[in-house]
XYZ file of C-alpha atoms in Angstrom:
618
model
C -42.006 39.142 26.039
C -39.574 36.457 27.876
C -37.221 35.273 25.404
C -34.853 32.231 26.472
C -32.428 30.916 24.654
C -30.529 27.309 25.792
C -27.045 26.311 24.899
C -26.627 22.596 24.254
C -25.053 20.149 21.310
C -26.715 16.782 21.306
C -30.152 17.514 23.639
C -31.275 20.607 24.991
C -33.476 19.850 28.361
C -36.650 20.883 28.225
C -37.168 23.226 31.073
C -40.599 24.473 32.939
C -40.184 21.403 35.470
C -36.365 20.744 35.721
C -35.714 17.866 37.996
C -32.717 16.543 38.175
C -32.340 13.215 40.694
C -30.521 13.114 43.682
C -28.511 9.862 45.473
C -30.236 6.774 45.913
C -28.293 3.680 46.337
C -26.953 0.815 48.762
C -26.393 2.318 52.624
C -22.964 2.389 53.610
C -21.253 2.898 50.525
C -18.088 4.016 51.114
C -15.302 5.952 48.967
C -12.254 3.649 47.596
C -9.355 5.970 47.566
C -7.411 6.496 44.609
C -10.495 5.773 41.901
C -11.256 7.402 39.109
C -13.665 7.168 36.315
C -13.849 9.132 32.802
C -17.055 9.750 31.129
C -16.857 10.963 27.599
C -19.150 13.749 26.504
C -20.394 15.764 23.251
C -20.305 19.069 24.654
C -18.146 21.440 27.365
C -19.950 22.581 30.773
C -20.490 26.025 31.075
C -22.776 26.975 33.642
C -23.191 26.534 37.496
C -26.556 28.114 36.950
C -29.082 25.977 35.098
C -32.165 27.920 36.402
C -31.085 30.645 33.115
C -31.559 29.795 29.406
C -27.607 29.459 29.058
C -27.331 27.341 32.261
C -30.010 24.916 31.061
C -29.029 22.734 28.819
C -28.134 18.492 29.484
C -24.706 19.681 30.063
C -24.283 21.682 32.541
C -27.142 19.356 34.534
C -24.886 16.161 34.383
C -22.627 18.242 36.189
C -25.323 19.689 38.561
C -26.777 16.216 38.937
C -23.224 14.767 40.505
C -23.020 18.617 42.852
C -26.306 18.986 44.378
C -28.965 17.350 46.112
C -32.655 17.104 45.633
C -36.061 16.587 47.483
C -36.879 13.608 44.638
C -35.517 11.610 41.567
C -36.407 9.271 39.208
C -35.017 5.878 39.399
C -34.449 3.295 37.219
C -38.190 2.831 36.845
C -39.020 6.419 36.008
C -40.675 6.289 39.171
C -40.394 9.672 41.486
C -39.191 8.751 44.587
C -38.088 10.904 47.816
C -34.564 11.615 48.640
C -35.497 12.026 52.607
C -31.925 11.739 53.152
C -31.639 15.852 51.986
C -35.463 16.817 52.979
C -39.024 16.166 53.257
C -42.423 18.078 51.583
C -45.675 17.775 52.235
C -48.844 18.801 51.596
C -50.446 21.123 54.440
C -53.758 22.555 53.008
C -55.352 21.544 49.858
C -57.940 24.898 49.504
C -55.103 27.118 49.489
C -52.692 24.793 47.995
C -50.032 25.005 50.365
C -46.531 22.809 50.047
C -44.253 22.594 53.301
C -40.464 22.117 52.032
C -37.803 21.486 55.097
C -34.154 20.735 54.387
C -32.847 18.550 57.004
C -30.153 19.432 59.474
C -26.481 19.409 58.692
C -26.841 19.566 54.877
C -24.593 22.002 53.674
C -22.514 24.241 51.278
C -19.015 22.823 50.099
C -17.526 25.790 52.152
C -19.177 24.836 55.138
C -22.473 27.267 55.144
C -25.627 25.441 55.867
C -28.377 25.203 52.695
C -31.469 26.443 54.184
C -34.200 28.558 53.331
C -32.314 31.254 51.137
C -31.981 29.237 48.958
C -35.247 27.970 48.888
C -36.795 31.817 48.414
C -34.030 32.038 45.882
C -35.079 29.427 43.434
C -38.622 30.222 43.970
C -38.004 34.182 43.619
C -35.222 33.629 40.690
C -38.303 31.683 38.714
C -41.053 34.013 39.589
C -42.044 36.727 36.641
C -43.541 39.424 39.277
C -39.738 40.800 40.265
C -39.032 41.343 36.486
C -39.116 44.989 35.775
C -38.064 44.630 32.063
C -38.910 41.885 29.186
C -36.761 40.014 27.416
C -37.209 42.630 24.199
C -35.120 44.885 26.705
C -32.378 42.551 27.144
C -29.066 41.971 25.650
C -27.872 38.455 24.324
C -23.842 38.114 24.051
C -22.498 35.700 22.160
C -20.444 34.057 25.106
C -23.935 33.686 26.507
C -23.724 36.935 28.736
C -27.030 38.379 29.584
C -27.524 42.464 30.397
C -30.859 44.641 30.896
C -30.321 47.869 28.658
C -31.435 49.726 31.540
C -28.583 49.027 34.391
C -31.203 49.667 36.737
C -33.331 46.958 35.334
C -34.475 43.568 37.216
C -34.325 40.630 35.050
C -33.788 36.930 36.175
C -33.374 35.054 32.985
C -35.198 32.023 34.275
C -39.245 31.012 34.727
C -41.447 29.046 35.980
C -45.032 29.043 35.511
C -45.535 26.928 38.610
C -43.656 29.107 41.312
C -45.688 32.256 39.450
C -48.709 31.061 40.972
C -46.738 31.538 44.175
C -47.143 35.490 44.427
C -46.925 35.601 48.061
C -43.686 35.199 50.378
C -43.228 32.092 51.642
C -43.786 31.438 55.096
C -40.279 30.399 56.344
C -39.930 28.431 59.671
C -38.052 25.693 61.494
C -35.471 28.071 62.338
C -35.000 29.259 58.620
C -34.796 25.108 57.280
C -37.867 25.135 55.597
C -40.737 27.441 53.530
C -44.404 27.116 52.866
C -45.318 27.824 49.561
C -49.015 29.252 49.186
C -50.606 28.791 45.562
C -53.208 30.681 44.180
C -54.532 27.400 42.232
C -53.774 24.037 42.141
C -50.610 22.601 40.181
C -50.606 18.635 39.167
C -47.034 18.696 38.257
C -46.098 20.590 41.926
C -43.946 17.460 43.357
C -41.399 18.243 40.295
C -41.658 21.890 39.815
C -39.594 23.139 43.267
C -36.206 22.423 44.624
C -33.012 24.441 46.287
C -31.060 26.984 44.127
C -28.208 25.066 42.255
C -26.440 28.212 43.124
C -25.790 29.340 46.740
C -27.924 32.561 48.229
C -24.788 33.602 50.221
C -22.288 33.282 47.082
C -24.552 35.684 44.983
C -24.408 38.205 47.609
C -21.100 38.043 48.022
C -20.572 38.314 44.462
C -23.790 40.390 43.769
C -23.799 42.820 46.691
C -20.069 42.450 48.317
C -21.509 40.701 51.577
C -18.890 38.365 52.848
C -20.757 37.644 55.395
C -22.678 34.133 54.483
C -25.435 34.557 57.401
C -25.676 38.282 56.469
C -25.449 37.669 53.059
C -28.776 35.184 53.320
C -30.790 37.659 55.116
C -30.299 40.273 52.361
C -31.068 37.949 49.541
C -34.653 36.912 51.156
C -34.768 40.429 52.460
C -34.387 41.714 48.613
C -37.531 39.004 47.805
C -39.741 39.971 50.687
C -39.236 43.679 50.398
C -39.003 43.861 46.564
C -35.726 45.857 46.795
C -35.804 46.694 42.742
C -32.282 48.249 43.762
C -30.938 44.779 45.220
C -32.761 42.861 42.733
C -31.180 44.446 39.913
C -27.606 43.756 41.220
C -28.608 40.080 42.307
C -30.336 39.699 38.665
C -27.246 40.831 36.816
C -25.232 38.240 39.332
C -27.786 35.423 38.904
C -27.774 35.785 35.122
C -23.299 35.856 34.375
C -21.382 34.929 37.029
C -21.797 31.435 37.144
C -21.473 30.667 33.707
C -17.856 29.699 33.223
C -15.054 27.506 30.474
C -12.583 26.965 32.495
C -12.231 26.872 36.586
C -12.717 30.304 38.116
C -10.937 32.256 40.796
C -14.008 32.706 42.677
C -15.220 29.485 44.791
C -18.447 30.756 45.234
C -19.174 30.671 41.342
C -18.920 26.460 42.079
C -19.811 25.902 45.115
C -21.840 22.565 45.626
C -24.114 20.430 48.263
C -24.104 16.907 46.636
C -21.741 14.411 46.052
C -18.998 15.806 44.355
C -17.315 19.169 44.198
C -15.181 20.725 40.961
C -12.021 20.540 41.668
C -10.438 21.262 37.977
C -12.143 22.441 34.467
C -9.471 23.374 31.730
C -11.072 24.867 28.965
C -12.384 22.595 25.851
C -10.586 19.687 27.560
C -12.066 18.036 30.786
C -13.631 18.807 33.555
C -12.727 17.010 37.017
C -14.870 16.718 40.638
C -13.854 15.073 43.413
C -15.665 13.367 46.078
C -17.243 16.150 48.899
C -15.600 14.394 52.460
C -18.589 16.116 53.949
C -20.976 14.802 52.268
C -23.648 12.643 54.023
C -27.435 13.802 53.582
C -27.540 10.481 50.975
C -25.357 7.341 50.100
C -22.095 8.383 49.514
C -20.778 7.188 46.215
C -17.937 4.474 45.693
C -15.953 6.200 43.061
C -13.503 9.016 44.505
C -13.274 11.344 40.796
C -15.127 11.829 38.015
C -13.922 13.131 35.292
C -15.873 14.805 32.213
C -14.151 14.619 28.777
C -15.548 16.871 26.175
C -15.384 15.558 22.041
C -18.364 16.372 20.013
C -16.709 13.763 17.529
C -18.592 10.194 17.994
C -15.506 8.281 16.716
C -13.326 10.287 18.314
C -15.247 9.224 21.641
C -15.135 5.414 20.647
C -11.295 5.447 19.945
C -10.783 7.278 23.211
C -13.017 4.781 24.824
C -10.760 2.009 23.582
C -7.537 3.469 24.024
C -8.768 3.628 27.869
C -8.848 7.244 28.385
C -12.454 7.581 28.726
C -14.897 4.510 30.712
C -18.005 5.557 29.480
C -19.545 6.691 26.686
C -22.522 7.808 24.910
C -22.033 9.287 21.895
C -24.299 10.041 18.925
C -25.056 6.488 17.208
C -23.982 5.834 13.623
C -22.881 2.746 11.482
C -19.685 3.539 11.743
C -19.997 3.588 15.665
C -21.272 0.687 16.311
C -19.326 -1.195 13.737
C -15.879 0.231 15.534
C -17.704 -0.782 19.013
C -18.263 -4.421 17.518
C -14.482 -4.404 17.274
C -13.101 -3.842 20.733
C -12.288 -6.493 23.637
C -13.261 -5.410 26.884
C -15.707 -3.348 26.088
C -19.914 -3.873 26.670
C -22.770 -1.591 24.745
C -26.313 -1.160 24.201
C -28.495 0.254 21.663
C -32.240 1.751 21.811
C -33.993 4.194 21.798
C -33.302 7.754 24.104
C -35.474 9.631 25.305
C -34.430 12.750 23.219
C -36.071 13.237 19.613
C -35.413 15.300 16.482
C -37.497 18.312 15.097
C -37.573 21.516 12.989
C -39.176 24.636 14.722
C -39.776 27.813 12.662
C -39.852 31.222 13.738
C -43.337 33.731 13.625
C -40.658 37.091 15.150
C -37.794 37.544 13.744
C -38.899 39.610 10.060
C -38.204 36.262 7.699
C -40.139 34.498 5.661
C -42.674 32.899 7.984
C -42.936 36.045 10.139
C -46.640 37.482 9.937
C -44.915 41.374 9.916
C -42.703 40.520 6.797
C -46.352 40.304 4.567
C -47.343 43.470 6.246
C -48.946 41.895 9.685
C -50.975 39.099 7.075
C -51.182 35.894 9.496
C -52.840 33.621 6.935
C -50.053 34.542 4.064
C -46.888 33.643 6.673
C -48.923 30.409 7.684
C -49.470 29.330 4.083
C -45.424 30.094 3.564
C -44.810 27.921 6.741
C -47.095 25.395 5.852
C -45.487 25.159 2.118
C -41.706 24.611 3.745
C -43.017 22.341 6.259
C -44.553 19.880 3.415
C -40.959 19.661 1.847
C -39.291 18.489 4.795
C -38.376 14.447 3.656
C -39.104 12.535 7.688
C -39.394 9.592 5.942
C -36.148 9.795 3.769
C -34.396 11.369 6.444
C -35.609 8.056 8.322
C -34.481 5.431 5.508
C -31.271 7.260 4.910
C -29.852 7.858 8.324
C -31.845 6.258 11.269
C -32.861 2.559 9.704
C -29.169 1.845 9.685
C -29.043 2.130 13.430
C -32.799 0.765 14.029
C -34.413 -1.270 11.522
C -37.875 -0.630 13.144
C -37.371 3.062 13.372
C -40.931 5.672 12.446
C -41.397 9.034 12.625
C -42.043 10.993 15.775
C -45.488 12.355 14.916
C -46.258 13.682 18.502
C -44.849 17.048 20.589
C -45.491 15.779 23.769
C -45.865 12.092 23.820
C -42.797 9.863 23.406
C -43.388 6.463 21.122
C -44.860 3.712 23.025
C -46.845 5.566 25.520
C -50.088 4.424 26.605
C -51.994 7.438 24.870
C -49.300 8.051 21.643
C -51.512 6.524 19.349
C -54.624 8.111 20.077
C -52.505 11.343 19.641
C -51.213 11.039 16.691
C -54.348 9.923 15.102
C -56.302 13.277 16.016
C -53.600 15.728 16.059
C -53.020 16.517 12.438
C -50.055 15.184 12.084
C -50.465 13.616 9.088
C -50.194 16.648 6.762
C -46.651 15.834 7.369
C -46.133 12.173 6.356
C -44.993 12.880 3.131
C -43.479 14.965 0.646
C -45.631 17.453 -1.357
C -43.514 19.535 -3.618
C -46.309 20.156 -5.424
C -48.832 21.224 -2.560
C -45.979 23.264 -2.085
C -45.860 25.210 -4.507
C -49.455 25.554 -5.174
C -49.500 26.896 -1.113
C -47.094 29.865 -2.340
C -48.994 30.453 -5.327
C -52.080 30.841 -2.622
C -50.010 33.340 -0.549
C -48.694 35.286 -3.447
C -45.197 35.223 -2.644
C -41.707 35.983 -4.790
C -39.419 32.982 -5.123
C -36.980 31.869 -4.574
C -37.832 31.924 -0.908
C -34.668 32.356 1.387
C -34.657 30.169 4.537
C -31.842 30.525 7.418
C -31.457 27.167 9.131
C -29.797 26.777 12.024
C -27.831 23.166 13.000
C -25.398 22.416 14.459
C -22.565 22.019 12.160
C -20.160 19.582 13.016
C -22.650 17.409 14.095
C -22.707 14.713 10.727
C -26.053 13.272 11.271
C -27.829 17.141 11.182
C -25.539 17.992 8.419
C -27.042 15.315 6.505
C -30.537 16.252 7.751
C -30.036 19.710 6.553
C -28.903 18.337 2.961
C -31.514 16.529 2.811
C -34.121 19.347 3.686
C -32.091 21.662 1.863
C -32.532 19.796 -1.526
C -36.090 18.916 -1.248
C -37.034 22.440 -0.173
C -35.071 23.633 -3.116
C -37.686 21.967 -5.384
C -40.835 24.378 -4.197
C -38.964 27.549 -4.304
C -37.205 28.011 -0.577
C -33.413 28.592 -1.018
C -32.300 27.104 2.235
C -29.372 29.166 3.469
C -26.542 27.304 5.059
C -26.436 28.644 9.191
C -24.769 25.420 10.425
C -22.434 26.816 13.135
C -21.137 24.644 16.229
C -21.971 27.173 19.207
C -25.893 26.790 17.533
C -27.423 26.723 21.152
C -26.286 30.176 22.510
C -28.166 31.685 19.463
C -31.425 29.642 19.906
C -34.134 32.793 20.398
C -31.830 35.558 19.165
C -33.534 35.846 15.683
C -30.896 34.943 13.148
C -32.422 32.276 11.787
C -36.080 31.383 10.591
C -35.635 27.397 11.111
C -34.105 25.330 13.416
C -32.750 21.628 13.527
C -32.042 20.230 17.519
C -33.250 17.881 19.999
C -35.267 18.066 22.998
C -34.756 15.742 26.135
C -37.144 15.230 28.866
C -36.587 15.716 32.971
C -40.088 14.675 33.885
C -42.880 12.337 33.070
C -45.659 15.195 33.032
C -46.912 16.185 29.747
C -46.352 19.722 31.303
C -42.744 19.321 30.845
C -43.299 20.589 27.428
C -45.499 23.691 28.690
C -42.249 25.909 28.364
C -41.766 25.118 24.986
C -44.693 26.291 23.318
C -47.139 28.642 25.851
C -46.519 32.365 24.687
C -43.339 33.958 26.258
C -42.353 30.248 26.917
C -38.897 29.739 28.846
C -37.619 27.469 25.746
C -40.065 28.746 23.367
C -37.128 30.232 20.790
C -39.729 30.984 17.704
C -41.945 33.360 19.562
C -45.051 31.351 18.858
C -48.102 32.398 20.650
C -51.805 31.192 20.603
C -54.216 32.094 22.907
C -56.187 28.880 22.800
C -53.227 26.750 23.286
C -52.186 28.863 26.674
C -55.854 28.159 27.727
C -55.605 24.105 27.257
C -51.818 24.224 29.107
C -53.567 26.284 31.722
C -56.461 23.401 32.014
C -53.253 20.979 31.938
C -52.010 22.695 34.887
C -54.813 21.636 37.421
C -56.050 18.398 35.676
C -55.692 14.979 37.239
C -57.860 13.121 35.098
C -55.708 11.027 32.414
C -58.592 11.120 29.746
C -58.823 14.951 30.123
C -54.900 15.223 29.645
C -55.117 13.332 26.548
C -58.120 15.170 25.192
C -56.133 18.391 25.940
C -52.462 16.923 24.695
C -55.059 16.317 20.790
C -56.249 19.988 20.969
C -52.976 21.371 21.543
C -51.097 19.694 19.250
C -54.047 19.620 16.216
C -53.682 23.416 16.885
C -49.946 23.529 16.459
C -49.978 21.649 13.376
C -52.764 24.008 11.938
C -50.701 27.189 13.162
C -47.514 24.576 11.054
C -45.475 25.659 14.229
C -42.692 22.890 13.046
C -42.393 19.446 12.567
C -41.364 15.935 14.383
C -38.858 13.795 12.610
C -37.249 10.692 14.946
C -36.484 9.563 18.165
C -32.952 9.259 18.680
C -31.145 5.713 18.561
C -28.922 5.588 21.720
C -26.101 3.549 22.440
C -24.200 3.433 25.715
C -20.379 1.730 26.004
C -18.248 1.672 28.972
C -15.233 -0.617 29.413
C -15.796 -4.141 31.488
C -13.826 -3.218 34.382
C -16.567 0.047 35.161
C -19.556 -1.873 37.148
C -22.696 -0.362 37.691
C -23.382 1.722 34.585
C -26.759 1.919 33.947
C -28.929 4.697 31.818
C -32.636 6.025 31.965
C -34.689 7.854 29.449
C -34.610 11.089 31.308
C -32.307 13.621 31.832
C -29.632 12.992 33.419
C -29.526 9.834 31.376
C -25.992 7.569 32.086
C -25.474 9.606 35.130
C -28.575 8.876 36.902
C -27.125 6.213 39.155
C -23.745 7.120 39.601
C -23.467 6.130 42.776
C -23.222 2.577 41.827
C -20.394 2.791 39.609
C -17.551 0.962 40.732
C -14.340 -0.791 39.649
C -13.707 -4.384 39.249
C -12.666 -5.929 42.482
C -9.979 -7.771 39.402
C -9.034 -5.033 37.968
C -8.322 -0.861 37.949
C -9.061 1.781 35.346
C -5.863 3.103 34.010
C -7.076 7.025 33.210
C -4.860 8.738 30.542
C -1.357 9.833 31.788
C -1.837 13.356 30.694
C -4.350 13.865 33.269
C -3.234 16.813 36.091
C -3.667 16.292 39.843
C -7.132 17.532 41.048
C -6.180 21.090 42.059
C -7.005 22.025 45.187
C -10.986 21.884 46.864
C-alpha cells in the first residue's frame, strides 16, 4: 500500500487536488524599494517539494504560493479564475478526454532556465502510481522526514494523484517543448484543479539526481526517464524527488530553491525566519508592491501577539483563544478579525498498526475492532470540548458533523441528517462499555494519541478525551509530541488529534483522505464500497448525485467509526494599521492569497526588528 504521512502544526492541507493560487492583482504594480513586511507563523518551512507527504503541509505552500506560478487561483470569491499571465489550458477532445496545457513564453526559472514542458511531465509523472516499483510497506520513514526504498534500486515517488493516474499514456508535448496534452482514460470533474508545473525544477533534480549540469540536457533526460520508463533513472530521480528539497535552514545548493513566481529565498536560519525577496525577473503576472517578505516562525499564539505589537511581525494569524483576543483588544495601531477558517478539528483512528482498533490484534475479527472503535468513539465529549474551549471565541459555535462539507454549505444539512452522524452527539459511557462487553475485550484498554503538544487548545482536547475515555475502560496514553506531523502514517499511535484545511472547492478534495492507499489517508482505512462512490465522484457533474454520493460515503464511514468531527476552527487575523491590503480566504493559502496587494502606508513605514540580517545573496 501507499502510505503518506504530512508534516504540519496548525492545518495539514488536504492533498489529492493541491492548488495553490497564483498573482492576480492591479496592472502595473510596481516594487517600492526598501519594503519589507513580516508575517508571523505557527510552524517552520521545510520543504521546496510539496508534491511528497513531508512537503505538503500549509507551510511549506505559503512559501510555494509567494515562489511559483500557476495556470488558476481562487480569489477572494472562491471563484477559480485563470492566471493567463503564466499559461493557458483547454479542452481539445471530450471522448478521449484530452487537456492542452501551454506555458507562455519567457516564464522562467530564478536561474534563468525557461519552465516548460519538463516540468510539466514531471509533476504529472512524479504523481502517477504506474512508475512505482515498490509500496509504501517497502519504504523507510526517518524522523527528519527522510524517505528511502529498502531496495536502493527501488522507484518510489512519495506523492499521488488519482487524477494524473488516469493519465497512463505520455503526454503529447508540442509548441516547441511549452506545452503537453494530457490523454485520460475517463473523464475527471475536478481536472481544472488537479494539474499544474512541478514546484521543483526538472533540470535541478537532474543535476542533483543524475549529475547533469547541463539544464537543456538535464530536461531531456528527466522526460526521457518518463517516456522510456528508465527504472534505473527513475530510481535515482525518486530518491532526489523524495529528500533533497526538504530543508531547515538555507542550503548550499540553489537548485534545492529555485523558484518561478514572485519571490525567491534569499535567507532561512533555522527555527527563526525565513526571508524572500522580490524575483527582478519576474513578469508572467502583476508584480507585487512589497520588495521582502519575511516568515517568522512561533508556535506560541501570545508569543505571536506580543511580537505583533512590539512591531517585529505585521501580520498575524495565530491560533484564537481568550487570552488572544483580549491582548489584541489592548493594542493601538493594530486592526483584527474573527470567524470562522476554513480548517476543522477531528480524531482519526487507525485499522494497521496492531492496537486496539486494528482488526489483526483480535486475530483478523473485523466486527470485534469495530465494536472497540465504536466504544472509544462514543466517549469522545464534542460538545464539552465545544462549551469549554470554542464558545469563548464563538458564542454560536456547533459541532462539525460532516467529512466533506464545511458548515453553511448549500447541501451540509442534508448531509448531516443522513450520514450517521448522530451516534456521535453525545456522550455514552455506558453504551460504551456495554460495546466492549459485546466484543469481549480485557480492560483497561490502552489508547496512543497523538497531538500536538505544545499546542494548548489540543492539550486541553486531549484532557478532555482522556478523562471521559477513562470512564469506559480506554487508558488514553499521553503521545503529545511537537514534531506530531512527520509521524502521521508511521504507526505509533492508534488515535490522532489535527486539522485539515482545504485547497479546493470539490468535494474530491477529500478523496485522498479516505480512498484505500489514500495520499493523506494515515489510518490505513480501506472500504471497497467507499472507493466505488469516490470513483462515481470522479466523473459526476450532477450536484444532486454528488450529494447523494457525499451521504453514502460518509453514513459508511461512520458505520466502519473511521473517526470523528469535532469544530471548525475560530480564526482571527491581525496586522498592524500601517500594512494595507491584507485580506484572507477560506482556502489554503489563507492570509497569503492576495499578497500582491499588500502595501505600506503612503504616512507611514514598517519598522522590522533590528536583529534582522541583510538578505544574503539571490
Amino acid at each position: 500500500m501507499k502510505i503518506r504521512r504530512i508534516s504540519a502544526a496548525a492545518a495539514v492541507v488536504a492533498a489529492g487536488a493541491l492548488v495553490l493560487g497564483a498573482c492576480s492583482g492591479p496592472a502595473g504594480s510596481t516594487i517600492e524599494e526598501d519594503t519589507a513586511v513580516n508575517v508571523g507563523w505557527n510552524e517552520p518551512f521545510r520543504s521546496t517539494n510539496n508534491l511528497t507527504s513531508n512537503g505538503n503541509a500549509t507551510t511549506n505552500a505559503n512559501i510555494l504560493y509567494l515562489m511559483n506560478s500557476f495556470f488558476n487561483y481562487y480569489d477572494g470569491d472562491l471563484k477559480l479564475a485563470k492566471n493567463e499571465d503564466f499559461g493557458k489550458y483547454e479542452v481539445v477532445s471530450e471522448d478521449p478526454f484530452k487537456v492542452k496545457y501551454t506555458i507562455n513564453e519567457g516564464v522562467k526559472w530564478s536561474d534563468g532556465t525557461a519552465v516548460d514542458a519538463a516540468d510539466l511531465i514531471l509533476y504529472w509523472g512524479s504523481q502517477n502510481d504506474q512508475f512505482d516499483t515498490v509500496t509504501g510497506d517497502d519504504v523507510e520513514y526517518g524522523e527528519d522526514g527522510s524517505i528511502d526504498a529498502k531496495d536502493a534500486a527501488a522507484v518510489y515517488f512519495d506523492g499521488s494523484s488519482p487524477a494524473m493516474n488516469l493519465i497512463t499514456d505520455f503526454p503529447e508535448i508540442g509548441d516547441d517543448g511549452r506545452s503537453v496534452t494530457l490523454s485520460y482514460t475517463e473523464p475527471r470533474s475536478d481536472w481544472e484543479v488537479s494539474f499544474q508545473a512541478s514546484p521543483i525544477a526538472a533540470h535541478a533534480l537532474a543535476k542533483l539526481a543524475l549529475g547533469i549540469d547541463d539544464p537543456k540536457e538535464g530536461k531531456q533526460a528527466v522526460e526521457d526517464a518518463f517516456k522510456n520508463d528508465d527504472k534505473e533513472a527513475l530510481a535515482k530521480l525518486s530518491k532526489s524527488f523524495n529528500n533533497d528539497f526538504n530543508f531547515t535552514k538555507l542550503p548550499a545548493e540553489k537548485e534545492k530553491y529555485l523558484s518561478y513566481g514572485a519571490y525567491v529565498i534569499t535567507d532561512y536560519v533555522e527555527n527563526q525566519y525565513l526571508t524572500l525577496s522580490a524575483n527582478k525577473d519576474y513578469t508572467w503576472g502583476p508584480k507585487p508592491k512589497v520588495e521582502s517578505v519575511t516568515i517568522r516562525y512561533t508556535e506560541d499564539p501570545l508569543a505571536s501577539v506580543t511580537a505583533l505589537q512590539n512591531g517585529e511581525v505585521d501580520l498575524i494569524a495565530p491560533q484564537s483563544s481568550v487570552d488572544v483576543l483580549k491582548t489584541l483588544d489592548g493594542i493601538d495601531g493594530i486592526s483584527y478579525t474573527t470567524g470562522d477558517e476554513g480548517t476543522y478539528e477531528h480524531v482519526d483512528l487507525t485499522f494497521n498498526n496492531g492496537g486496539p482498533f486494528d482488526p489483526a490484534t483480535y486475530g483478523g475479527d473485523a466486527e470485534k475492532a469495530k465494536l472497540v472503535r465504536e466504544a472509544f468513539l462514543k466517549t469522545i465529549p464534542r460538545q464539552e470540548i465545544i462549551e469549554k474551549l470554542i464558545k469563548p471565541l464563538n458564542p454560536d459555535a456547533k459541532t462539525r458533523d460532516s467529512f466533506t462539507v464545511v458548515p453553511g454549505a448549500a447541501n451540509y444539512d442534508e448531509v448531516v441528517k443522513n450520514n450517521g452522524s448522530d451516534a456521535w452527539t453525545n456522550v455514552d459511557i455506558d453504551g460504551a462499555k456495554a460495546l466492549l462487553a459485546q466484543a469481549g475485550v480485557t480492560t483497561p484498554i490502552d489508547v496512543r494519541f497523538l497531538y500536538g503538544k505544545s499546542n494548548v487548545r489540543r492539550a486541553n482536547e486531549f484532557q478532555l478525551i482522556s478523562a471521559s475515555a477513562a470512564q469506559a475502560g480506554f487508558n488514553v496514553l499521553d503521545n503529545g509530541d511537537d514534531a506530531w506531523g512527520s509521524k502521521l502514517g508511521n504507526g505509533t499511535y492508534d488515535a490522532s488529534l489535527f486539522g485539515w484545511q482545504s485547497t479546493n472547492t470539490y468535494a474530491l478534495n477529500s478523496e485522498a483522505n479516505y480512498i484505500t492507499d489514500g495520499l493523506n489517508n494515515f489510518g490505513g482505512y480501506s472500504n471497497e464500497k467507499v472507493d466505488g462512490w469516490y470513483k462515481d465522484m470522479s466523473t459526476n457533474t450532477d450536484a444532486d448525485k454528488e450529494t447523494e454520493l457525499i451521504i453514502n460515503i460518509e453514513k459508511q464511514m461512520n458505520d466502519d467509526a473511521f473517526g470523528v468531527n469535532i469544530f471548525q476552527f475560530p480564526g482571527v487575523v491581525a496586522h498592524r494599521d500601517v500594512l494595507k491590503g491584507v485580506s484572507t480566504i477560506a482556502l489554503s493559502p489563507t492570509i497569503f492569497w492576495n499578497y500582491w496587494d499588500w502595501e505600506i502606508s503612503a504616512d507611514d513605514t514598517l519598522e522590522g526588528p533590528t536583529e534582522t540580517p541583510a538578505p544574503a545573496e539571490s
